[in-house]
Protein backbone atom coordinates (compact mmCIF):
# COMPACT_ATOMS: atom_id res chain seq x y z
CA UNK A 1 0.00 0.00 0.00
CA UNK A 2 3.05 2.28 0.18
CA UNK A 3 5.07 3.40 -2.84
CA UNK A 4 8.63 2.06 -3.05
CA UNK A 5 11.96 2.85 -4.67
CA UNK A 6 14.26 -0.09 -5.36
CA UNK A 7 16.78 -1.43 -7.83
CA UNK A 8 16.03 -4.16 -10.38
CA UNK A 9 17.28 -7.06 -8.27
CA UNK A 10 15.85 -9.68 -10.67
CA UNK A 11 17.82 -8.16 -13.56
CA UNK A 12 20.92 -8.00 -11.34
CA UNK A 13 20.69 -11.68 -10.44
CA UNK A 14 20.14 -12.49 -14.11
CA UNK A 15 23.11 -10.38 -15.31
CA UNK A 16 25.46 -11.85 -12.68
CA UNK A 17 24.51 -15.44 -13.50
CA UNK A 18 24.48 -14.90 -17.27
CA UNK A 19 27.97 -13.39 -17.03
CA UNK A 20 29.20 -16.57 -15.28
CA UNK A 21 27.55 -18.70 -17.99
CA UNK A 22 29.06 -16.53 -20.75
CA UNK A 23 32.44 -16.95 -19.02
CA UNK A 24 32.19 -20.73 -19.44
CA UNK A 25 30.72 -21.77 -16.08
CA UNK A 26 28.35 -24.75 -16.19
CA UNK A 27 27.87 -25.55 -12.48
CA UNK A 28 26.92 -22.30 -10.80
CA UNK A 29 26.20 -22.07 -7.09
CA UNK A 30 24.26 -19.17 -5.65
CA UNK A 31 24.58 -18.13 -2.04
CA UNK A 32 21.38 -16.18 -1.64
CA UNK A 33 20.79 -13.17 0.49
CA UNK A 34 18.20 -13.32 3.26
CA UNK A 35 15.10 -14.81 1.58
CA UNK A 36 12.84 -13.02 4.09
CA UNK A 37 13.83 -9.87 2.18
CA UNK A 38 12.44 -9.06 -1.28
CA UNK A 39 15.96 -8.34 -2.58
CA UNK A 40 17.09 -11.87 -1.67
CA UNK A 41 14.10 -13.47 -3.37
CA UNK A 42 14.43 -11.27 -6.46
CA UNK A 43 18.15 -11.97 -6.91
CA UNK A 44 17.44 -15.71 -6.64
CA UNK A 45 14.67 -15.31 -9.23
CA UNK A 46 17.18 -13.66 -11.60
CA UNK A 47 19.65 -16.50 -11.03
CA UNK A 48 16.98 -19.11 -11.82
CA UNK A 49 15.90 -17.25 -14.99
CA UNK A 50 19.48 -17.10 -16.29
CA UNK A 51 20.09 -20.80 -15.59
CA UNK A 52 16.89 -21.96 -17.30
CA UNK A 53 17.15 -19.59 -20.28
CA UNK A 54 20.69 -20.93 -20.93
CA UNK A 55 19.25 -24.45 -21.09
CA UNK A 56 21.00 -25.51 -17.88
CA UNK A 57 19.20 -27.51 -15.22
CA UNK A 58 18.29 -25.92 -11.88
CA UNK A 59 20.04 -27.95 -9.22
CA UNK A 60 18.76 -27.63 -5.62
CA UNK A 61 22.24 -28.51 -4.36
CA UNK A 62 23.51 -25.27 -5.98
CA UNK A 63 20.97 -22.98 -4.26
CA UNK A 64 22.35 -22.23 -0.82
CA UNK A 65 20.46 -20.03 1.62
CA UNK A 66 22.67 -17.28 3.01
CA UNK A 67 21.92 -14.10 4.90
CA UNK A 68 24.13 -11.41 3.30
CA UNK A 69 26.94 -11.90 5.86
CA UNK A 70 30.54 -12.84 5.16
CA UNK A 71 30.67 -15.38 8.02
CA UNK A 72 27.57 -17.26 6.79
CA UNK A 73 28.95 -17.37 3.22
CA UNK A 74 32.25 -18.75 4.53
CA UNK A 75 30.46 -21.43 6.56
CA UNK A 76 28.24 -22.42 3.59
CA UNK A 77 31.08 -22.65 1.07
CA UNK A 78 33.12 -24.76 3.54
CA UNK A 79 30.17 -27.18 3.81
CA UNK A 80 29.93 -27.36 0.01
CA UNK A 81 33.65 -28.16 -0.30
CA UNK A 82 33.38 -30.78 2.46
CA UNK A 83 30.54 -32.46 0.51
CA UNK A 84 32.80 -32.40 -2.58
CA UNK A 85 30.15 -30.66 -4.68
CA UNK A 86 31.66 -29.77 -8.08
CA UNK A 87 31.10 -26.13 -9.12
CA UNK A 88 32.92 -23.61 -11.27
CA UNK A 89 30.98 -20.41 -10.57
CA UNK A 90 29.40 -18.64 -7.60
CA UNK A 91 26.84 -15.84 -7.66
CA UNK A 92 26.92 -14.38 -4.15
CA UNK A 93 23.90 -12.39 -2.92
CA UNK A 94 26.14 -9.41 -2.11
CA UNK A 95 29.78 -8.37 -2.11
CA UNK A 96 30.30 -9.30 1.57
CA UNK A 97 29.22 -12.85 0.78
CA UNK A 98 31.51 -12.85 -2.28
CA UNK A 99 34.47 -11.90 -0.05
CA UNK A 100 33.63 -14.83 2.23
CA UNK A 101 33.42 -17.23 -0.72
CA UNK A 102 36.73 -16.02 -2.20
CA UNK A 103 38.51 -16.25 1.19
CA UNK A 104 37.47 -19.88 1.74
CA UNK A 105 38.24 -20.92 -1.85
CA UNK A 106 41.74 -19.41 -1.66
CA UNK A 107 42.35 -20.97 1.80
CA UNK A 108 41.56 -24.34 0.20
CA UNK A 109 43.94 -23.83 -2.72
CA UNK A 110 41.14 -23.15 -5.22
CA UNK A 111 42.12 -20.28 -7.51
CA UNK A 112 39.74 -17.42 -8.28
CA UNK A 113 39.03 -16.95 -11.18
CA UNK A 114 41.16 -19.89 -12.39
CA UNK A 115 39.08 -22.77 -11.00
CA UNK A 116 36.00 -20.90 -9.73
CA UNK A 117 34.64 -17.54 -10.90
CA UNK A 118 32.77 -15.35 -8.41
CA UNK A 119 30.29 -12.49 -8.87
CA UNK A 120 28.88 -10.36 -6.05
CA UNK A 121 26.19 -7.68 -5.84
CA UNK A 122 26.23 -4.02 -4.67
CA UNK A 123 29.57 -2.68 -5.99
CA UNK A 124 30.64 -1.92 -2.43
CA UNK A 125 33.78 0.23 -2.06
CA UNK A 126 35.83 -2.83 -1.00
CA UNK A 127 34.83 -4.84 -4.12
CA UNK A 128 37.48 -2.98 -6.13
CA UNK A 129 40.11 -3.27 -3.37
CA UNK A 130 39.70 -7.00 -2.68
CA UNK A 131 42.31 -9.45 -4.03
CA UNK A 132 41.14 -10.49 -6.56
CA UNK A 133 38.85 -7.51 -7.23
CA UNK A 134 35.20 -8.60 -7.30
CA UNK A 135 33.00 -8.63 -10.39
CA UNK A 136 29.70 -7.25 -9.15
CA UNK A 137 26.34 -5.69 -9.93
CA UNK A 138 26.39 -1.93 -9.42
CA UNK A 139 23.37 -0.34 -7.78
CA UNK A 140 22.91 3.40 -8.27
CA UNK A 141 23.08 4.14 -4.51
CA UNK A 142 23.12 7.94 -4.77
CA UNK A 143 20.23 7.93 -7.23
CA UNK A 144 18.35 5.51 -4.99
CA UNK A 145 18.74 7.86 -2.01
CA UNK A 146 17.73 10.88 -4.09
CA UNK A 147 14.63 9.11 -5.43
CA UNK A 148 13.56 8.05 -1.93
CA UNK A 149 13.94 11.63 -0.68
CA UNK A 150 12.05 12.98 -3.71
CA UNK A 151 9.21 10.49 -3.14
CA UNK A 152 8.97 11.35 0.56
CA UNK A 153 8.83 15.08 -0.18
CA UNK A 154 6.13 14.49 -2.80
CA UNK A 155 4.09 12.40 -0.33
CA UNK A 156 4.42 15.17 2.28
CA UNK A 157 3.11 17.61 -0.36
CA UNK A 158 0.06 15.34 -0.79
CA UNK A 159 1.06 14.19 -4.30
CA UNK A 160 0.56 10.74 -5.83
CA UNK A 161 3.84 8.83 -6.01
CA UNK A 162 4.64 5.98 -8.39
CA UNK A 163 6.83 2.99 -7.53
CA UNK A 164 10.33 3.37 -8.99
CA UNK A 165 12.68 0.58 -10.01
CA UNK A 166 16.21 1.72 -10.89
CA UNK A 167 18.51 -0.03 -13.34
CA UNK A 168 21.62 -2.03 -12.39
CA UNK A 169 24.85 -2.72 -14.28
CA UNK A 170 27.43 -5.52 -14.41
CA UNK A 171 30.94 -4.33 -13.42
CA UNK A 172 33.55 -6.85 -14.64
CA UNK A 173 36.65 -7.31 -12.50
CA UNK A 174 39.26 -9.97 -11.74
CA UNK A 175 37.10 -12.50 -9.83
CA UNK A 176 35.41 -13.64 -13.04
CA UNK A 177 38.12 -12.90 -15.61
CA UNK A 178 38.72 -15.41 -18.38
CA UNK A 179 42.34 -16.51 -18.30
CA UNK A 180 44.12 -15.83 -21.57
XYZ file of N, CA and C in Angstrom:
540
model
N 0.807 -1.210 0.000
C 0.000 0.000 0.000
C 0.845 1.267 0.000
N 2.161 1.128 0.223
C 3.053 2.284 0.183
C 3.903 2.231 -1.071
N 4.194 3.384 -1.667
C 5.070 3.395 -2.844
C 6.500 3.010 -2.438
N 7.256 2.446 -3.373
C 8.628 2.061 -3.054
C 9.595 2.522 -4.137
N 10.857 2.599 -3.750
C 11.958 2.852 -4.668
C 12.948 1.724 -4.432
N 13.334 1.036 -5.492
C 14.262 -0.089 -5.361
C 15.076 -0.210 -6.634
N 16.032 -1.132 -6.618
C 16.777 -1.432 -7.831
C 16.221 -2.714 -8.432
N 16.522 -2.967 -9.687
C 16.031 -4.160 -10.376
C 16.881 -5.363 -9.963
N 16.525 -5.938 -8.812
C 17.277 -7.065 -8.267
C 17.159 -8.316 -9.123
N 16.009 -8.515 -9.779
C 15.847 -9.676 -10.668
C 16.846 -9.554 -11.823
N 16.882 -8.385 -12.448
C 17.820 -8.157 -13.556
C 19.262 -8.332 -13.076
N 19.576 -7.844 -11.881
C 20.922 -7.997 -11.336
C 21.317 -9.450 -11.173
N 20.419 -10.246 -10.599
C 20.693 -11.677 -10.437
C 20.873 -12.365 -11.783
N 20.055 -11.933 -12.753
C 20.140 -12.492 -14.107
C 21.479 -12.122 -14.752
N 21.853 -10.833 -14.692
C 23.106 -10.376 -15.313
C 24.324 -11.071 -14.696
N 24.336 -11.204 -13.378
C 25.457 -11.848 -12.681
C 25.604 -13.298 -13.126
N 24.489 -14.020 -13.152
C 24.513 -15.441 -13.498
C 24.819 -15.633 -14.981
N 24.221 -14.805 -15.826
C 24.477 -14.897 -17.272
C 25.946 -14.626 -17.562
N 26.547 -13.685 -16.848
C 27.970 -13.394 -17.025
C 28.811 -14.636 -16.703
N 28.476 -15.347 -15.635
C 29.200 -16.574 -15.282
C 29.033 -17.625 -16.382
N 27.813 -17.752 -16.904
C 27.545 -18.704 -17.988
C 28.356 -18.304 -19.227
N 28.310 -17.027 -19.580
C 29.056 -16.529 -20.746
C 30.566 -16.691 -20.569
N 31.015 -16.773 -19.317
C 32.442 -16.948 -19.017
C 32.833 -18.426 -18.999
N 31.889 -19.305 -19.337
C 32.194 -20.734 -19.438
C 31.766 -21.583 -18.264
N 31.154 -21.000 -17.256
C 30.724 -21.775 -16.081
C 29.484 -22.606 -16.421
N 29.481 -23.852 -15.946
C 28.350 -24.755 -16.191
C 27.643 -25.151 -14.886
N 28.398 -25.137 -13.796
C 27.867 -25.549 -12.485
C 27.966 -24.364 -11.534
N 26.892 -23.574 -11.512
C 26.924 -22.299 -10.802
C 26.109 -22.361 -9.508
N 26.811 -22.125 -8.420
C 26.198 -22.071 -7.088
C 25.728 -20.641 -6.851
N 24.613 -20.486 -6.164
C 24.261 -19.169 -5.648
C 24.151 -19.250 -4.141
N 24.778 -18.303 -3.478
C 24.580 -18.133 -2.040
C 23.647 -16.942 -1.947
N 22.414 -17.216 -1.619
C 21.384 -16.176 -1.645
C 21.603 -15.179 -0.517
N 20.896 -14.071 -0.640
C 20.785 -13.170 0.494
C 19.693 -13.717 1.392
N 19.270 -12.941 2.340
C 18.197 -13.316 3.256
C 16.892 -13.406 2.458
N 16.316 -14.608 2.387
C 15.104 -14.808 1.584
C 13.840 -14.255 2.245
N 13.972 -13.726 3.485
C 12.838 -13.016 4.091
C 12.726 -11.627 3.458
N 13.798 -11.186 2.825
C 13.830 -9.870 2.176
C 13.517 -10.007 0.684
N 12.795 -9.035 0.152
C 12.443 -9.055 -1.275
C 13.688 -9.089 -2.155
N 14.732 -8.366 -1.771
C 15.959 -8.344 -2.581
C 16.553 -9.744 -2.712
N 16.560 -10.503 -1.630
C 17.092 -11.868 -1.665
C 16.287 -12.762 -2.594
N 14.966 -12.652 -2.507
C 14.097 -13.469 -3.365
C 14.233 -13.062 -4.833
N 14.316 -11.756 -5.085
C 14.426 -11.268 -6.459
C 15.750 -11.673 -7.112
N 16.839 -11.589 -6.357
C 18.145 -11.966 -6.911
C 18.174 -13.457 -7.228
N 17.557 -14.272 -6.373
C 17.444 -15.708 -6.636
C 16.609 -15.952 -7.892
N 15.528 -15.211 -8.048
C 14.674 -15.306 -9.227
C 15.486 -15.023 -10.499
N 16.322 -13.989 -10.464
C 17.176 -13.657 -11.603
C 18.159 -14.771 -11.922
N 18.739 -15.360 -10.874
C 19.655 -16.504 -11.032
C 18.935 -17.650 -11.742
N 17.741 -17.985 -11.243
C 16.980 -19.105 -11.820
C 16.620 -18.838 -13.282
N 16.233 -17.602 -13.607
C 15.898 -17.245 -14.992
C 17.097 -17.411 -15.918
N 18.269 -16.981 -15.462
C 19.478 -17.097 -16.294
C 19.848 -18.561 -16.522
N 19.752 -19.374 -15.482
C 20.088 -20.804 -15.590
C 19.154 -21.477 -16.595
N 17.848 -21.280 -16.425
C 16.892 -21.964 -17.302
C 16.944 -21.425 -18.728
N 17.132 -20.109 -18.915
C 17.151 -19.588 -20.283
C 18.431 -19.997 -21.021
N 19.465 -20.427 -20.289
C 20.689 -20.926 -20.929
C 20.587 -22.423 -21.220
N 19.439 -23.022 -20.850
C 19.253 -24.447 -21.091
C 19.947 -25.325 -20.059
N 20.393 -24.735 -18.963
C 20.996 -25.514 -17.883
C 19.886 -25.948 -16.930
N 20.203 -26.988 -16.143
C 19.196 -27.510 -15.218
C 19.365 -26.858 -13.850
N 18.238 -26.438 -13.256
C 18.286 -25.922 -11.884
C 18.593 -27.088 -10.956
N 19.603 -26.905 -10.123
C 20.041 -27.953 -9.217
C 19.887 -27.433 -7.784
N 19.003 -28.069 -7.010
C 18.756 -27.627 -5.625
C 20.029 -27.576 -4.788
N 20.979 -28.452 -5.100
C 22.240 -28.511 -4.357
C 23.053 -27.215 -4.556
N 22.767 -26.494 -5.657
C 23.506 -25.269 -5.977
C 22.854 -24.012 -5.412
N 21.653 -24.143 -4.826
C 20.965 -22.975 -4.263
C 21.108 -23.038 -2.743
N 21.988 -22.183 -2.230
C 22.347 -22.230 -0.822
C 21.846 -20.959 -0.135
N 21.125 -21.151 0.956
C 20.463 -20.030 1.621
C 21.385 -19.308 2.590
N 21.809 -18.119 2.181
C 22.669 -17.282 3.006
C 21.873 -16.172 3.663
N 22.601 -15.184 4.193
C 21.918 -14.096 4.901
C 22.608 -12.744 4.684
N 23.400 -12.644 3.632
C 24.134 -11.411 3.296
C 25.332 -11.154 4.197
N 25.758 -12.126 5.032
C 26.939 -11.901 5.865
C 28.125 -12.702 5.339
N 29.313 -12.173 5.581
C 30.542 -12.843 5.160
C 30.721 -14.165 5.909
N 30.447 -14.168 7.214
C 30.669 -15.379 8.020
C 29.758 -16.525 7.565
N 28.505 -16.219 7.250
C 27.574 -17.256 6.788
C 28.034 -17.808 5.435
N 28.467 -16.932 4.536
C 28.946 -17.375 3.218
C 30.168 -18.290 3.372
N 31.064 -17.926 4.290
C 32.254 -18.755 4.532
C 31.849 -20.137 5.034
N 30.935 -20.160 5.989
C 30.461 -21.430 6.561
C 29.813 -22.298 5.465
N 28.972 -21.673 4.622
C 28.244 -22.425 3.588
C 29.181 -22.969 2.510
N 30.167 -22.199 2.119
C 31.075 -22.654 1.065
C 31.987 -23.756 1.604
N 32.344 -23.679 2.910
C 33.124 -24.762 3.539
C 32.324 -26.067 3.507
N 31.024 -25.978 3.829
C 30.169 -27.177 3.810
C 30.110 -27.773 2.405
N 30.007 -26.912 1.405
C 29.934 -27.358 0.010
C 31.221 -28.084 -0.384
N 32.360 -27.533 0.014
C 33.646 -28.162 -0.300
C 33.786 -29.496 0.430
N 33.326 -29.543 1.673
C 33.381 -30.777 2.457
C 32.562 -31.886 1.794
N 31.413 -31.496 1.204
C 30.538 -32.464 0.509
C 31.074 -32.823 -0.875
N 32.175 -32.174 -1.277
C 32.802 -32.404 -2.580
C 31.870 -32.112 -3.766
N 31.022 -31.098 -3.601
C 30.148 -30.657 -4.682
C 31.028 -29.967 -5.724
N 30.859 -30.354 -6.991
C 31.655 -29.769 -8.078
C 30.955 -28.525 -8.618
N 31.649 -27.375 -8.575
C 31.099 -26.135 -9.115
C 32.230 -25.291 -9.675
N 31.898 -24.449 -10.643
C 32.925 -23.613 -11.275
C 32.561 -22.129 -11.264
N 31.402 -21.794 -10.684
C 30.984 -20.407 -10.574
C 30.142 -20.207 -9.330
N 30.222 -18.985 -8.763
C 29.396 -18.637 -7.603
C 28.829 -17.236 -7.812
N 27.498 -17.146 -7.728
C 26.845 -15.842 -7.659
C 26.484 -15.633 -6.196
N 27.158 -14.675 -5.565
C 26.916 -14.376 -4.154
C 25.891 -13.249 -4.051
N 24.988 -13.346 -3.084
C 23.900 -12.386 -2.916
C 24.342 -10.948 -2.717
N 25.577 -10.758 -2.229
C 26.139 -9.412 -2.106
C 27.655 -9.514 -2.075
N 28.324 -8.371 -2.066
C 29.782 -8.365 -2.112
C 30.409 -8.938 -0.841
N 29.776 -8.723 0.319
C 30.300 -9.301 1.570
C 30.337 -10.821 1.481
N 29.272 -11.399 0.956
C 29.225 -12.855 0.776
C 30.285 -13.300 -0.224
N 30.490 -12.514 -1.282
C 31.508 -12.847 -2.283
C 32.903 -12.875 -1.650
N 33.189 -11.913 -0.760
C 34.475 -11.895 -0.048
C 34.631 -13.185 0.745
N 33.590 -13.592 1.457
C 33.632 -14.833 2.234
C 33.911 -16.041 1.353
N 33.232 -16.111 0.214
C 33.417 -17.228 -0.720
C 34.865 -17.261 -1.213
N 35.364 -16.103 -1.660
C 36.727 -16.023 -2.196
C 37.749 -16.414 -1.132
N 37.589 -15.916 0.102
C 38.513 -16.253 1.195
C 38.627 -17.758 1.389
N 37.471 -18.434 1.477
C 37.472 -19.876 1.736
C 38.040 -20.648 0.548
N 37.687 -20.239 -0.666
C 38.240 -20.924 -1.846
C 39.763 -20.818 -1.853
N 40.289 -19.610 -1.644
C 41.743 -19.411 -1.662
C 42.426 -20.189 -0.532
N 41.803 -20.205 0.660
C 42.354 -20.965 1.797
C 42.454 -22.454 1.475
N 41.578 -22.923 0.574
C 41.560 -24.340 0.201
C 42.319 -24.609 -1.102
N 43.109 -23.643 -1.533
C 43.943 -23.828 -2.722
C 43.174 -23.795 -4.032
N 41.964 -23.241 -4.010
C 41.139 -23.151 -5.221
C 41.279 -21.737 -5.773
N 41.841 -21.606 -6.962
C 42.119 -20.285 -7.515
C 40.849 -19.601 -8.023
N 40.828 -18.284 -7.798
C 39.741 -17.420 -8.278
C 40.402 -16.364 -9.152
N 40.092 -16.299 -10.419
C 39.029 -16.948 -11.182
C 39.448 -18.220 -11.910
N 40.654 -18.722 -11.660
C 41.157 -19.893 -12.394
C 40.240 -21.093 -12.359
N 39.936 -21.587 -11.156
C 39.075 -22.768 -11.004
C 37.602 -22.399 -10.789
N 37.373 -21.334 -10.028
C 36.002 -20.896 -9.729
C 35.904 -19.387 -9.941
N 34.897 -18.968 -10.680
C 34.642 -17.538 -10.902
C 33.566 -17.086 -9.915
N 33.688 -15.851 -9.436
C 32.769 -15.351 -8.412
C 32.243 -13.972 -8.812
N 30.929 -13.787 -8.644
C 30.294 -12.489 -8.873
C 29.499 -12.120 -7.623
N 29.623 -10.866 -7.201
C 28.879 -10.356 -6.049
C 27.749 -9.437 -6.491
N 27.292 -8.614 -5.567
C 26.187 -7.684 -5.844
C 26.323 -6.502 -4.909
N 26.243 -5.291 -5.408
C 26.233 -4.023 -4.668
C 27.257 -3.029 -5.206
N 28.419 -3.523 -5.654
C 29.570 -2.681 -5.992
C 29.969 -1.849 -4.782
N 30.161 -2.544 -3.671
C 30.636 -1.921 -2.433
C 32.042 -1.366 -2.658
N 32.444 -0.346 -1.877
C 33.781 0.233 -2.058
C 34.913 -0.802 -1.982
N 34.759 -1.836 -1.149
C 35.827 -2.828 -1.001
C 35.885 -3.824 -2.160
N 34.851 -3.883 -3.007
C 34.834 -4.839 -4.122
C 36.011 -4.601 -5.066
N 36.372 -3.345 -5.240
C 37.476 -2.984 -6.131
C 38.834 -3.189 -5.456
N 38.853 -3.175 -4.123
C 40.106 -3.272 -3.373
C 40.455 -4.712 -2.994
N 39.478 -5.597 -3.038
C 39.704 -7.001 -2.681
C 40.734 -7.619 -3.621
N 41.414 -8.684 -3.164
C 42.309 -9.449 -4.032
C 41.764 -10.853 -4.192
N 41.300 -11.286 -5.339
C 41.142 -10.486 -6.559
C 39.960 -9.509 -6.424
N 39.979 -8.452 -7.255
C 38.853 -7.506 -7.233
C 37.589 -8.260 -7.673
N 36.444 -7.832 -7.147
C 35.199 -8.598 -7.301
C 34.330 -8.049 -8.434
N 34.014 -8.940 -9.384
C 32.999 -8.627 -10.387
C 31.681 -8.513 -9.632
N 30.878 -7.518 -9.965
C 29.698 -7.246 -9.147
C 28.603 -6.559 -9.958
N 27.452 -6.440 -9.349
C 26.340 -5.691 -9.932
C 26.284 -4.340 -9.218
N 26.414 -3.270 -10.003
C 26.392 -1.926 -9.418
C 24.954 -1.443 -9.262
N 24.652 -0.993 -8.054
C 23.370 -0.339 -7.777
C 23.623 1.168 -7.755
N 22.722 1.948 -8.300
C 22.913 3.400 -8.265
C 22.508 3.963 -6.894
N 23.386 3.804 -5.914
C 23.077 4.137 -4.514
C 22.676 5.603 -4.329
N 23.450 6.519 -4.921
C 23.115 7.943 -4.772
C 21.742 8.247 -5.356
N 21.516 7.698 -6.567
C 20.230 7.933 -7.231
C 19.091 7.331 -6.403
N 19.349 6.162 -5.832
C 18.353 5.506 -4.989
C 17.979 6.419 -3.814
N 18.984 6.959 -3.129
C 18.736 7.862 -2.006
C 17.981 9.112 -2.435
N 18.383 9.666 -3.581
C 17.731 10.881 -4.087
C 16.265 10.618 -4.436
N 16.004 9.463 -5.047
C 14.627 9.113 -5.428
C 13.747 8.892 -4.195
N 14.310 8.263 -3.172
C 13.565 8.050 -1.929
C 13.205 9.405 -1.319
N 14.188 10.297 -1.248
C 13.944 11.629 -0.682
C 12.887 12.382 -1.496
N 13.009 12.313 -2.810
C 12.048 12.984 -3.707
C 10.627 12.444 -3.481
N 10.528 11.111 -3.380
C 9.213 10.488 -3.144
C 8.628 10.918 -1.806
N 9.454 10.940 -0.763
C 8.974 11.353 0.560
C 8.475 12.793 0.550
N 9.246 13.669 -0.095
C 8.831 15.076 -0.175
C 7.511 15.217 -0.946
N 7.365 14.446 -2.016
C 6.127 14.486 -2.801
C 4.945 14.001 -1.961
N 5.159 12.932 -1.200
C 4.092 12.404 -0.329
C 3.695 13.464 0.702
N 4.689 14.121 1.287
C 4.417 15.168 2.280
C 3.651 16.343 1.668
N 3.841 16.562 0.361
C 3.106 17.613 -0.360
C 1.720 17.142 -0.807
N 1.377 15.879 -0.440
C 0.064 15.339 -0.792
C -0.051 14.865 -2.233
N 1.082 14.645 -2.902
C 1.064 14.194 -4.302
C 1.034 12.674 -4.385
N 0.517 12.174 -5.532
C 0.559 10.735 -5.830
C 1.992 10.371 -6.196
N 2.477 9.249 -5.714
C 3.845 8.832 -6.007
C 3.834 7.429 -6.609
N 4.528 7.284 -7.721
C 4.645 5.980 -8.393
C 5.795 5.177 -7.780
N 5.704 3.840 -7.887
C 6.834 2.992 -7.532
C 7.948 3.252 -8.542
N 9.189 3.171 -8.093
C 10.330 3.374 -8.992
C 11.293 2.203 -8.849
N 11.685 1.648 -9.988
C 12.680 0.580 -10.009
C 13.852 1.079 -10.847
N 15.024 1.177 -10.226
C 16.209 1.715 -10.891
C 17.042 0.600 -11.518
N 17.734 0.949 -12.594
C 18.513 -0.034 -13.343
C 19.814 -0.394 -12.611
N 20.355 -1.555 -12.945
C 21.620 -2.033 -12.392
C 22.562 -2.343 -13.553
N 23.850 -2.524 -13.228
C 24.852 -2.722 -14.278
C 25.923 -3.703 -13.811
N 26.348 -4.588 -14.706
C 27.434 -5.523 -14.405
C 28.777 -4.789 -14.490
N 29.596 -4.915 -13.443
C 30.937 -4.333 -13.421
C 31.923 -5.511 -13.404
N 32.627 -5.695 -14.516
C 33.549 -6.846 -14.640
C 34.901 -6.529 -14.008
N 35.338 -7.441 -13.161
C 36.646 -7.306 -12.503
C 37.352 -8.667 -12.500
N 38.398 -8.795 -11.698
C 39.264 -9.972 -11.743
C 38.599 -11.290 -11.312
N 37.634 -11.258 -10.393
C 37.097 -12.500 -9.831
C 36.347 -13.375 -10.836
N 36.081 -12.827 -12.031
C 35.412 -13.643 -13.043
C 36.130 -13.580 -14.391
N 37.371 -13.077 -14.356
C 38.119 -12.896 -15.613
C 38.382 -14.239 -16.291
N 38.387 -14.206 -17.607
C 38.719 -15.407 -18.382
C 40.227 -15.381 -18.596
N 40.883 -16.444 -18.170
C 42.338 -16.512 -18.300
C 42.708 -16.626 -19.776
N 43.682 -15.825 -20.174
C 44.120 -15.833 -21.570
C 45.261 -16.804 -21.757
